[in-house]
Short mmCIF file of C-alpha atoms in Angstrom, two decimals:
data_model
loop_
_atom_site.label_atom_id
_atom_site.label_comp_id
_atom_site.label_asym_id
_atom_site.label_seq_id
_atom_site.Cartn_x
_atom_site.Cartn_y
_atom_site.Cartn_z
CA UNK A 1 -46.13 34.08 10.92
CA UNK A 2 -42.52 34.22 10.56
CA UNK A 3 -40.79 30.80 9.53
CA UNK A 4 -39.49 28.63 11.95
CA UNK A 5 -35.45 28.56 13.05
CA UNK A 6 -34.32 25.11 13.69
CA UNK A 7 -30.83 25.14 16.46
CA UNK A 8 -29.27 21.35 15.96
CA UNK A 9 -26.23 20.47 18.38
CA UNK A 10 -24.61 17.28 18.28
CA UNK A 11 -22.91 15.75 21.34
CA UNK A 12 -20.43 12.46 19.76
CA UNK A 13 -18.89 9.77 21.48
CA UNK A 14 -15.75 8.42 19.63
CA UNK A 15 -14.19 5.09 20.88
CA UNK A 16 -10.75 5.48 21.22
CA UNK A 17 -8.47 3.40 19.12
CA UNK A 18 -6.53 1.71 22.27
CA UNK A 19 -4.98 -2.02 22.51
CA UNK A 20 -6.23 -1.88 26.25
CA UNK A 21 -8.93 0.42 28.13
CA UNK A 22 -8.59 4.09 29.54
CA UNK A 23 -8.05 3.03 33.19
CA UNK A 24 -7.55 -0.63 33.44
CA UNK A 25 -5.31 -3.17 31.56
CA UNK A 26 -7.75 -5.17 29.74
CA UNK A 27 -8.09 -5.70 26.10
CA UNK A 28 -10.27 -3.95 24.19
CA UNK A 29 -12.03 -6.06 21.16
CA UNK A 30 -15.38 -5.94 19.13
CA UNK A 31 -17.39 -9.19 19.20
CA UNK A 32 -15.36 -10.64 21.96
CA UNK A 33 -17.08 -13.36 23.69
CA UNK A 34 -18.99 -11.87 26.88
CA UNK A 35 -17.40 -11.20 29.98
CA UNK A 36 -14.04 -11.94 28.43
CA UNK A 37 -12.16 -8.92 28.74
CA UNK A 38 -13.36 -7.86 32.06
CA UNK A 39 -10.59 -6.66 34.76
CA UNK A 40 -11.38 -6.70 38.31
CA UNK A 41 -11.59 -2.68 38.07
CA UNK A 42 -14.10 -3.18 34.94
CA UNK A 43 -16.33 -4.91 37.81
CA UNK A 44 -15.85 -2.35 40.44
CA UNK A 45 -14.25 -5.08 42.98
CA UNK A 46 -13.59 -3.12 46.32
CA UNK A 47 -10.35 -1.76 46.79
CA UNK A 48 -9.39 -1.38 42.89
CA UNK A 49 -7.85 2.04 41.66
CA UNK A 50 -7.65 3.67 37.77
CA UNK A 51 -4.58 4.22 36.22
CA UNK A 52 -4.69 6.23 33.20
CA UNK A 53 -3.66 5.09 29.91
CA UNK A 54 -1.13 7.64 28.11
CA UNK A 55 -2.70 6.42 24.05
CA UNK A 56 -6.24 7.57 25.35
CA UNK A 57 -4.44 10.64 26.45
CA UNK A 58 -2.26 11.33 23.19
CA UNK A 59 -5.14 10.57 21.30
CA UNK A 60 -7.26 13.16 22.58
CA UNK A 61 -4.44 15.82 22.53
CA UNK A 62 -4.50 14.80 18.69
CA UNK A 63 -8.06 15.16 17.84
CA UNK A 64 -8.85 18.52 20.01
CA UNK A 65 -5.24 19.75 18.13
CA UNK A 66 -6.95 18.38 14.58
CA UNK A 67 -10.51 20.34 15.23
CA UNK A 68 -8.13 23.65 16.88
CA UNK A 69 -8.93 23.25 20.16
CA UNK A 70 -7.24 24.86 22.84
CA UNK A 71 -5.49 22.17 24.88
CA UNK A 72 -5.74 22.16 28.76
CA UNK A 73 -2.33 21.55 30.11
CA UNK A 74 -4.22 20.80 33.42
CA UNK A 75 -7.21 19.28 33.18
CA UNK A 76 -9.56 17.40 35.96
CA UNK A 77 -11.20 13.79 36.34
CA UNK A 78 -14.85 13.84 37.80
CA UNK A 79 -17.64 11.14 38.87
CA UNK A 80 -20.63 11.37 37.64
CA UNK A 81 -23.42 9.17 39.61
CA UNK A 82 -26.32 7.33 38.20
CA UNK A 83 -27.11 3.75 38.52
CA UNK A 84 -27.83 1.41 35.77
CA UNK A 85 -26.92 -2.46 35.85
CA UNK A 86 -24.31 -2.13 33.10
CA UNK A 87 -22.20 0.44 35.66
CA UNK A 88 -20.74 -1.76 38.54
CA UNK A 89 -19.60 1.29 40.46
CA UNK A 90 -22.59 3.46 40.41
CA UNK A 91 -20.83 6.59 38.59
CA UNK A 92 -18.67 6.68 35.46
CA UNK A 93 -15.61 9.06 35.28
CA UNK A 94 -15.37 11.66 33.15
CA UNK A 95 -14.25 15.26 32.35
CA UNK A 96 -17.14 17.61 33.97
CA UNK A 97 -15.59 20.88 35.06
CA UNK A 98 -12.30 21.28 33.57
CA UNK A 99 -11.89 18.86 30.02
CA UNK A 100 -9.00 18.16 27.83
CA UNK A 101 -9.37 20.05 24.81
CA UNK A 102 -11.79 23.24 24.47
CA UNK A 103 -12.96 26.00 22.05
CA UNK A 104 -12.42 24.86 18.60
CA UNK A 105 -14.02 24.47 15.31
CA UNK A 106 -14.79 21.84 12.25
CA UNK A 107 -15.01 22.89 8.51
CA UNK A 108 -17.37 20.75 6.77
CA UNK A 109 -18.98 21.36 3.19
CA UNK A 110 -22.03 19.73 1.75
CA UNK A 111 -24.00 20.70 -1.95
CA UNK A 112 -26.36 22.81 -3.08
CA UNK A 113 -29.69 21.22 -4.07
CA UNK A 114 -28.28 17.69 -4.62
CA UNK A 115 -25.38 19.55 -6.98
CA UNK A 116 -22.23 18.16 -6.45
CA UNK A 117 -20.69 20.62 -8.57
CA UNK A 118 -22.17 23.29 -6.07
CA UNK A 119 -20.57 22.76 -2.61
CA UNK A 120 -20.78 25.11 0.31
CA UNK A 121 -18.42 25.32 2.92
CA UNK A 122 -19.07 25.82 6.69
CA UNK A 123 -17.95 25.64 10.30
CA UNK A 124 -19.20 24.22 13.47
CA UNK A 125 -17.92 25.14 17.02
CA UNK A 126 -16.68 22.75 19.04
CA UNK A 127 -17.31 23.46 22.56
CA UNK A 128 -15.26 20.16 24.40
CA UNK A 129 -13.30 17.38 24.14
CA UNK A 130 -13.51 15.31 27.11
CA UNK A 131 -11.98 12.08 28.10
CA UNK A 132 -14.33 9.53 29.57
CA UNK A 133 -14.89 5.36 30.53
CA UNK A 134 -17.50 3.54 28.15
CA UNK A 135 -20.22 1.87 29.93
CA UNK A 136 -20.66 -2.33 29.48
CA UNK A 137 -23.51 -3.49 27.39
CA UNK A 138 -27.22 -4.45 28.71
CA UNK A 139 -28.53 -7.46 26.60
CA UNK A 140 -32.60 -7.42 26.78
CA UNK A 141 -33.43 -11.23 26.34
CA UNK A 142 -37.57 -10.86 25.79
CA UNK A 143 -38.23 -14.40 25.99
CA UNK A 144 -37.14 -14.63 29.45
CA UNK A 145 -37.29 -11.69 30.73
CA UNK A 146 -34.53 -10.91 31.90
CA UNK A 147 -31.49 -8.47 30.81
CA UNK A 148 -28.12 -9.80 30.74
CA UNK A 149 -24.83 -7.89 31.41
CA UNK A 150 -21.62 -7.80 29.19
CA UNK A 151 -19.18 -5.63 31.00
CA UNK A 152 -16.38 -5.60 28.41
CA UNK A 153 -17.04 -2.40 26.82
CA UNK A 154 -17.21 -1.21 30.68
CA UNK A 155 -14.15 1.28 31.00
CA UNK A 156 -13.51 1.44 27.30
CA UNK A 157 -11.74 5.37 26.24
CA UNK A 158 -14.35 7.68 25.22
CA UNK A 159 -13.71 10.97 23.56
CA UNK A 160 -17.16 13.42 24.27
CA UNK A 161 -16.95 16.14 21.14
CA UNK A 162 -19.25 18.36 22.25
CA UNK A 163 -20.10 20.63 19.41
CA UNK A 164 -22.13 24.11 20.09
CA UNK A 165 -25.84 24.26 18.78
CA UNK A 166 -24.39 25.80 14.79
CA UNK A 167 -26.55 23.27 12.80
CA UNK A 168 -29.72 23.78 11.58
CA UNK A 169 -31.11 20.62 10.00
CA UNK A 170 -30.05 16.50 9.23
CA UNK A 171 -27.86 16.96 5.91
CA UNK A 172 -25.26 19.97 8.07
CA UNK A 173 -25.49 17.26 11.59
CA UNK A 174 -24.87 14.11 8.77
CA UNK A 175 -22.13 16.47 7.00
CA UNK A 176 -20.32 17.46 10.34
CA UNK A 177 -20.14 14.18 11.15
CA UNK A 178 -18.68 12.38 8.40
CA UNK A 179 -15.89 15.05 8.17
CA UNK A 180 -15.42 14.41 12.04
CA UNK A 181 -14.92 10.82 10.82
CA UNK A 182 -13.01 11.12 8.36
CA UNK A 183 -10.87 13.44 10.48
CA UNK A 184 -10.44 10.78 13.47
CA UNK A 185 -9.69 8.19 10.65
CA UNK A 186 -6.93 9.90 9.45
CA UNK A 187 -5.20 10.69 13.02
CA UNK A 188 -6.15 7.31 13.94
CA UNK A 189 -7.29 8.18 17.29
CA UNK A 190 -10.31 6.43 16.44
CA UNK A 191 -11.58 3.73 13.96
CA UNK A 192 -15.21 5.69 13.90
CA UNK A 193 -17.11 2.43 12.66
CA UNK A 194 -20.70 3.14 13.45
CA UNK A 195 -21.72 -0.01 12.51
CA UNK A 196 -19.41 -1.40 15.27
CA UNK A 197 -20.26 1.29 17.84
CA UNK A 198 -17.51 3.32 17.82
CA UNK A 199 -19.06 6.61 16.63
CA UNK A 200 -22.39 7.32 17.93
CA UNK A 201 -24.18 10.40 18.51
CA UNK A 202 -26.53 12.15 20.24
CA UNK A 203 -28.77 15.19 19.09
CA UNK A 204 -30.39 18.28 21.02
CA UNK A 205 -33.07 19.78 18.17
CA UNK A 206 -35.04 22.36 18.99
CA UNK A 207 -37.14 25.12 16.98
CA UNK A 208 -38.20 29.15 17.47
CA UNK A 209 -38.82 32.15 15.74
CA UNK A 210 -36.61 34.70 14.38
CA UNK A 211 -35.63 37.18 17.32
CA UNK A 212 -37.08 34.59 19.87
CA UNK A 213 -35.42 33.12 22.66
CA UNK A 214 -34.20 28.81 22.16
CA UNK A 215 -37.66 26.66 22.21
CA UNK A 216 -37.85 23.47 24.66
CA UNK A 217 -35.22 20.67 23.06
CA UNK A 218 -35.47 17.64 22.63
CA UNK A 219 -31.94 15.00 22.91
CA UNK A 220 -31.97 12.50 19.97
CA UNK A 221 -29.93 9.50 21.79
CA UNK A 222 -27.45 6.60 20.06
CA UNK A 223 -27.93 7.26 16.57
CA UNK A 224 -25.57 4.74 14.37
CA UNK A 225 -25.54 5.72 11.45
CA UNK A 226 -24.92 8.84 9.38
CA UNK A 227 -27.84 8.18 7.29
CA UNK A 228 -29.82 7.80 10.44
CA UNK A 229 -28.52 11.21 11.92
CA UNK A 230 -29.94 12.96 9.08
CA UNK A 231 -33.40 11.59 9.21
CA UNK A 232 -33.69 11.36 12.46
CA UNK A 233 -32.96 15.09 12.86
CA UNK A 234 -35.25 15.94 9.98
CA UNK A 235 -37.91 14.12 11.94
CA UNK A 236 -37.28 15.79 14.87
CA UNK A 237 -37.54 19.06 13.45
CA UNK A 238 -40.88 18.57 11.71
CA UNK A 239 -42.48 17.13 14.61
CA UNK A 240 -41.69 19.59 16.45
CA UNK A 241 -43.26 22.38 14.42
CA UNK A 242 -46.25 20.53 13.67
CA UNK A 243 -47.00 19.95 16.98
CA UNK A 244 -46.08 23.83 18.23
CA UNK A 245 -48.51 24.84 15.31
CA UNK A 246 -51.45 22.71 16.62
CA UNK A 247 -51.14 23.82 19.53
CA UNK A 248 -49.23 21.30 21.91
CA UNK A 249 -45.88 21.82 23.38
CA UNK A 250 -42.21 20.02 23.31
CA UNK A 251 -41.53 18.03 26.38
CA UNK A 252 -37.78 18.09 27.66
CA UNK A 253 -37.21 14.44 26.60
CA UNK A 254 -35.39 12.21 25.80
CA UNK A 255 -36.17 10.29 22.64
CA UNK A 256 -34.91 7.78 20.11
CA UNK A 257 -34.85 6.91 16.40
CA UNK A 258 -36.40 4.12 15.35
CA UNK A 259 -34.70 3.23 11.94
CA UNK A 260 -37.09 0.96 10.54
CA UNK A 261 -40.68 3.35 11.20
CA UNK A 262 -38.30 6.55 10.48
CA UNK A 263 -39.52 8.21 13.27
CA UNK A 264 -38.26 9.18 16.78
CA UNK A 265 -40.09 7.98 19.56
CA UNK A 266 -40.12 9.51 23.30
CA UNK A 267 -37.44 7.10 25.76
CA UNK A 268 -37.67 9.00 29.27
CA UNK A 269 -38.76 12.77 30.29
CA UNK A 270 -36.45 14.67 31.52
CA UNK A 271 -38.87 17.00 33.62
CA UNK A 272 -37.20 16.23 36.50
CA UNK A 273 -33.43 16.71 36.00
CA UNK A 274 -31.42 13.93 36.74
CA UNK A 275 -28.75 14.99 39.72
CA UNK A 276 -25.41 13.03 38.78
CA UNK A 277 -23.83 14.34 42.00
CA UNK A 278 -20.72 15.28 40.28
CA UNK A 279 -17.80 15.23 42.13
CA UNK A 280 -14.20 15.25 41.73
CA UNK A 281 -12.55 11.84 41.37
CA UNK A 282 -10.42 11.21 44.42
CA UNK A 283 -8.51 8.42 42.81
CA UNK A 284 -6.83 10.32 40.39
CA UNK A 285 -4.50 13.35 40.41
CA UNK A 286 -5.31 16.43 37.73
CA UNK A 287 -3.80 15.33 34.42
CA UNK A 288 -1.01 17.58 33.64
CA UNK A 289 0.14 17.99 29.66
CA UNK A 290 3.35 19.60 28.87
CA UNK A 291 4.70 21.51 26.00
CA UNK A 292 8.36 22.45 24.58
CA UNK A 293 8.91 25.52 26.42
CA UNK A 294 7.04 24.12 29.89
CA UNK A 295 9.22 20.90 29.66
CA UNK A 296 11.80 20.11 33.14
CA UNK A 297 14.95 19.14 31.38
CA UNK A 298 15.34 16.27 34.06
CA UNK A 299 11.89 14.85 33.03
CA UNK A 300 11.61 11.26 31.77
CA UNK A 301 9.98 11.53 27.97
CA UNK A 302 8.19 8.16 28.42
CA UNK A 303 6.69 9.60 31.12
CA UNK A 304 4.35 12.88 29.88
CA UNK A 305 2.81 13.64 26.89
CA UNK A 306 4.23 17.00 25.26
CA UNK A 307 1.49 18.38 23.55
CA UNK A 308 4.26 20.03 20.65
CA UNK A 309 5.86 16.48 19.96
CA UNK A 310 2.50 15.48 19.19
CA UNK A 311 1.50 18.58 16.81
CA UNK A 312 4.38 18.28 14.89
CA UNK A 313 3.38 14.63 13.64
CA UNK A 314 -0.38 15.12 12.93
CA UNK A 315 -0.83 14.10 9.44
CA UNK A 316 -2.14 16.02 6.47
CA UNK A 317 -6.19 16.41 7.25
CA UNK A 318 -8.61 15.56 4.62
CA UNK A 319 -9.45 19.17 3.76
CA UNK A 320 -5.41 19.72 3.14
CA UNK A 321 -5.97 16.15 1.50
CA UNK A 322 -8.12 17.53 -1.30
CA UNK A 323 -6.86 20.74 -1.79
CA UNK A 324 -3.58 19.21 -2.80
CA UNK A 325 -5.64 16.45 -5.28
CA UNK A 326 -7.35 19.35 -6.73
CA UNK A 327 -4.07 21.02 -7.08
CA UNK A 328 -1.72 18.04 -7.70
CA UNK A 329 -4.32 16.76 -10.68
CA UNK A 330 -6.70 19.45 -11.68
CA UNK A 331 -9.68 17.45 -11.12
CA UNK A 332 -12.33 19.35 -9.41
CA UNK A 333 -13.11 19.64 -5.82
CA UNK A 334 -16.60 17.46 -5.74
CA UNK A 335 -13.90 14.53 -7.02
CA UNK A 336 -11.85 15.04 -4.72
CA UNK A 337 -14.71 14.52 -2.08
CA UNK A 338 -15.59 11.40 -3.74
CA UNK A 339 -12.06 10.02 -3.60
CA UNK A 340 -11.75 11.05 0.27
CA UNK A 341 -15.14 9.14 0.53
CA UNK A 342 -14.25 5.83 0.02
CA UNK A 343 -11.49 3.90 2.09
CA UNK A 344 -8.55 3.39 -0.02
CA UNK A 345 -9.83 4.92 -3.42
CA UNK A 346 -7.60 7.77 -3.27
CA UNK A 347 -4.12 5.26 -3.44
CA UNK A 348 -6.12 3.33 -6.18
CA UNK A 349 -6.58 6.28 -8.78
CA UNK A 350 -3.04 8.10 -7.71
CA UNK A 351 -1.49 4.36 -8.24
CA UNK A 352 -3.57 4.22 -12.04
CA UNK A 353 -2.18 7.66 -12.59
CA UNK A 354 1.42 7.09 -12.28
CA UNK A 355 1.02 3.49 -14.42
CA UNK A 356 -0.98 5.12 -17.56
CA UNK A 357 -0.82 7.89 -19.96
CA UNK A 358 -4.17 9.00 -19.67
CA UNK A 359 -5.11 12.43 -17.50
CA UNK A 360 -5.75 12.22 -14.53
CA UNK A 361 -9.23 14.06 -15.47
CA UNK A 362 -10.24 11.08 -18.05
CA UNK A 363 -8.71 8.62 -15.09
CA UNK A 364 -10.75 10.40 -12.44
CA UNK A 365 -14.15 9.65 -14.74
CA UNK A 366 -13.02 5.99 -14.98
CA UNK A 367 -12.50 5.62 -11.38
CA UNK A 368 -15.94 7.25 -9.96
CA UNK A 369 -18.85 6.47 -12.74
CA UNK A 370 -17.17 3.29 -13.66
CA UNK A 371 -15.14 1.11 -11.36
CA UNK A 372 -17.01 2.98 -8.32
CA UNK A 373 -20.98 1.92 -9.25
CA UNK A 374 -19.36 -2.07 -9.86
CA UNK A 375 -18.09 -1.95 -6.28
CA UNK A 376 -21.13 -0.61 -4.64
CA UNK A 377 -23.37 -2.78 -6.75
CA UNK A 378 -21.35 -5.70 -5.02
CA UNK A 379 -21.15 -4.13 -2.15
CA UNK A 380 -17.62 -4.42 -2.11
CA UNK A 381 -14.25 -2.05 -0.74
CA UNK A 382 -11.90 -0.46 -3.21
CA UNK A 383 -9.52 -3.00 -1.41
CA UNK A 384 -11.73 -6.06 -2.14
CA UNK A 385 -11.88 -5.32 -6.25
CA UNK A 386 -11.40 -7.78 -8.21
CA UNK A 387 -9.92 -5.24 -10.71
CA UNK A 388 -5.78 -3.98 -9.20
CA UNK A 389 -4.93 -0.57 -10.18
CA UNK A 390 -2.21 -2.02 -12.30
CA UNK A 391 -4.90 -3.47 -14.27
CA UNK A 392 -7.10 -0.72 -14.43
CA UNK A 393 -4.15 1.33 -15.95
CA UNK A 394 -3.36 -1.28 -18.58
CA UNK A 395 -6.83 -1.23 -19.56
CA UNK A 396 -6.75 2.80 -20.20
CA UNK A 397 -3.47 2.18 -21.50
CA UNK A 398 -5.11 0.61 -24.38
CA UNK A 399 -7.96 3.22 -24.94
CA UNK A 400 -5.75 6.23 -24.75
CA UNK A 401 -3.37 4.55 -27.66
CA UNK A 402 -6.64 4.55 -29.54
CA UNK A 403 -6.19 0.04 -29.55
CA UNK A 404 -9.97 -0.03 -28.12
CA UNK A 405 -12.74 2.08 -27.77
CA UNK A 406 -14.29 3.46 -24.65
CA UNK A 407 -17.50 0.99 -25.40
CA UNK A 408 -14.41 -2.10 -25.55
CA UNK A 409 -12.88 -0.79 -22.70
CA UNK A 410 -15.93 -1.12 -20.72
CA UNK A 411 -16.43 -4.74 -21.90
CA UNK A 412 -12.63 -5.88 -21.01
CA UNK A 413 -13.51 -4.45 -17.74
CA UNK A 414 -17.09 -6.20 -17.28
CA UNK A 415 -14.30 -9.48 -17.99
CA UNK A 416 -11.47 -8.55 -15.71
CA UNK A 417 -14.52 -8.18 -12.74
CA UNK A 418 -15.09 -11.92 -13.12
CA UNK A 419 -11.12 -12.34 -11.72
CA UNK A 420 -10.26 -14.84 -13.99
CA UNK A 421 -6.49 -14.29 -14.14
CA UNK A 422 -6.63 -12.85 -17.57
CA UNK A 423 -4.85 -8.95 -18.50
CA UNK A 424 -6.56 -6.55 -20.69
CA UNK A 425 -4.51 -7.23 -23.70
CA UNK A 426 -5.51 -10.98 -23.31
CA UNK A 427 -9.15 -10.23 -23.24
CA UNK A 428 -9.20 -7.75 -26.38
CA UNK A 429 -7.67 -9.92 -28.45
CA UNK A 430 -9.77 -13.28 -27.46
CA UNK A 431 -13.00 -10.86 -27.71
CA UNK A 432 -11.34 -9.20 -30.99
CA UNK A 433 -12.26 -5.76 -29.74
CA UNK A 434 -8.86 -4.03 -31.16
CA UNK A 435 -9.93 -0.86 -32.93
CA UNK A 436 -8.58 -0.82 -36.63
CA UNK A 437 -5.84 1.49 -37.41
CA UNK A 438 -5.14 0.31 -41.13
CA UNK A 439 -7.19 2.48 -43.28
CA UNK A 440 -6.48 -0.25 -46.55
CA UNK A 441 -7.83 -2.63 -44.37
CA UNK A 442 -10.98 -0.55 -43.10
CA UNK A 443 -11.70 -0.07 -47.00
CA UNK A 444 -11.00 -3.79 -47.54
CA UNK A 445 -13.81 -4.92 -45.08
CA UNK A 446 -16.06 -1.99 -46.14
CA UNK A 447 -15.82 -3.27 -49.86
CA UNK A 448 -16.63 -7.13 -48.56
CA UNK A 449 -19.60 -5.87 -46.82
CA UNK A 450 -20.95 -4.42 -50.09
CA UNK A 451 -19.76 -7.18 -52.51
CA UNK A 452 -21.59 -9.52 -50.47
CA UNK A 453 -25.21 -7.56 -50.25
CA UNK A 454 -25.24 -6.84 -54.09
CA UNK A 455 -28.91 -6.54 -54.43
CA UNK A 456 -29.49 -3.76 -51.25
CA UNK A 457 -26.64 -1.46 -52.44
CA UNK A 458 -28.14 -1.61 -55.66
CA UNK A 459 -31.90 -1.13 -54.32
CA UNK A 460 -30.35 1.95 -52.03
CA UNK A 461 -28.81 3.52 -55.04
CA UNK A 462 -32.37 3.38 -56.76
CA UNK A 463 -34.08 4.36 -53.77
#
């Protein structure tokens, strides 16, 4: 039989990097205590009415503009109704028939058989960008019995990137995503901290033969992690061909991934589609975007968001990013991957590479097999070493005027990690690492070696 195709589609929600929330005043905060930032439209009181917030808005004009979206200059608010006891009002709102942003694409690349020097570079479509309100948080307390409600992630900005079924297994989703990070990082439009539930995604997997139709699929829900997303569509996929071999079939489900067994494991069926009664929200006009050319010259610029104003201020991606590393510094394009990679690593080698002499290629080496595996063994962030840039720099200061060797330079650095106040210079010269220069002085040392082990130069010379 022919092998099997697996289709992988990835529907992400990204919190939205906003002091307050998408239709209500209140703050927005991780870890606040619960119940604290809750505004009377956050609870659904009667009589309470959205008003949009113009960062959520500008933020997703960024990010569809970032992944080459088209950008709706009119698009609509819906409802869309299902009950659950962290939804006050019944329905969330969100962007069902006409969204923000549609029809672009993401560039990700990811190696060849583990090879970082072998990278591979490909696109996802993005179907959708859609603006919608969080829900709050249901707190499952076992011993009691009883759930418990915090509603102040309740109304929280949501982008939905909706991204077309173009994957076909864990490492492309895990790929797509971290670039998609990375990506919302760099606008800012989101902080994308899974660990803090800002980025989380969901997965429709599904598997067929060549020149088949689609097979059933199966929706992966709330993964957290980009580690996670990978297994847990790796999983999926297997499963599901070893069950459509033996015989059984896929059920339309919904399922989850349970980190700690590595395995997804069936949440609800989804036999019987869930009607969310869409319907157009009544409390809320279309959102209309403007441009340069569609701008009224009367119109108050606090007032709209001019989707031009905004383009012309994106920053430089992190594909433009690494191209101009590779470029700038000849080091080669896995590096500059591993730079982008880490928070703050980039500034730290450019800043070592303007203080030393040294090329940036031998700096680069310094940076990711040496400074890099002493932060992730401590389990630190290139802005919590111990070890400053200007530091690292005097260090291969010293090794490129020949003072120490690369072996030396290794144990100064081992001594700067302890943070003890000390520069490089200080530490070679209380260790006595300096390298010898003074070849009367090399032959001086040599002779006292031999001079004072008589009898085995003489027994060598026999020998």
């Amino acid at each position: 039989l022919a092998p099997w195709v697996p289709v992988v589609g990835l529907e992400i929600h990204a919190q939205i990097s906003s002091n307050s929330k998408l239709f209500s005043g209140s703050q927005v905060q991780f870890a606040a205590p619960p119940n604290s930032l809750v505004s009377f439209f956050d609870a659904s009181l009667p009589g309470t009415l959205p008003v949009l917030n113009r960062r959520c808005v500008e933020a997703a004009v960024m990010t569809g503009l970032a992944l080459n979206c088209s950008i709706n200059k009119k698009s609509l608010f819906d409802r869309k109704h299902y009950f659950y006891a962290d939804l006050p009002a019944g329905y969330q709102i969100t962007q069902q028939r006409v969204p923000i942003a549609v029809n672009g694409s993401l560039s990700y690349s990811l190696c060849i058989d583990n090879k970082m020097s072998q990278m591979v570079t490909k696109t996802v479509r993005i179907k959708q960008i859609q603006l919608e309100q969080d829900s709050g948080k249901s707190l499952h307390d076992d011993r009691r019995s009883q759930t418990l409600v915090d509603l102040n992630r309740a109304g929280v900005g949501l982008m939905e990137v909706v991204m077309e079924p173009d994957l076909c297994c864990g490492e492309e989703a895990a790929a797509a995503v971290r670039e998609l990070q990375l990506i919302l990082q760099t606008l800012g439009s989101s902080q994308a901290v899974m660990a803090e539930g800002q980025l989380r995604v969901d997965a429709n997997v599904s598997v067929h033969h060549p020149g088949e139709p689609y097979g059933v699929r199966t929706e992966v829900k709330n993964i957290n992690s980009i580690r996670f997303l990978a297994k847990a569509v790796d999983y999926e996929i297997q499963r599901q061909i070893e069950e459509l071999e033996n015989g059984g079939t896929i059920l339309n489900e919904t399922r989850a991934f349970d980190s700690k067994l590595g395995c997804t494991v069936p949440m609800r069926d989804k036999e019987g589609k869930q009607d969310y009664r869409f319907m157009p929200e009544p409390n809320l006009p279309p959102l209309i975007l403007y441009d340069a050319k569609s701008l009224p010259a009367n119109m108050n610029h606090q007032q709209v968001v001019n989707i031009d104003w905004i383009h012309e201020r994106l920053p430089d991606l992190p594909s433009v990013k690494r191209a101009k590393l590779v470029e700038q510094y000849g080091i080669l394009p896995e590096h500059s991957f591993a730079l982008l990679n880490e928070d703050g690593l980039t500034e730290f080698f450019e800043n070592v590479v303007k203080q030393t002499q040294m090329k940036p290629k031998k700096v680069i080496g310094w940076i990711l097999n040496v400074l890099l595996s002493y932060l992730k063994q401590h389990s630190l962030t290139v802005k919590e070493s111990p070890v400053s840039s200007f530091m690292m720099a005097d260090l291969l200061n010293l090794l490129e005027k020949k003072e120490i060797s690369s072996t030396a330079a290794k144990q100064v650095l081992a001594e700067l990690w302890k943070g003890e106040g000390k520069t490089p210079l200080e530490i070679v010269k209380e260790k006595k690492l300096e390298l010898i220069q003074d070849q009367k002085e090399l032959e001086r040392i040599c002779q006292a070696v031999i001079d004072g082990q008589e009898n085995e130069v003489i027994m060598m010379v026999l020998g």
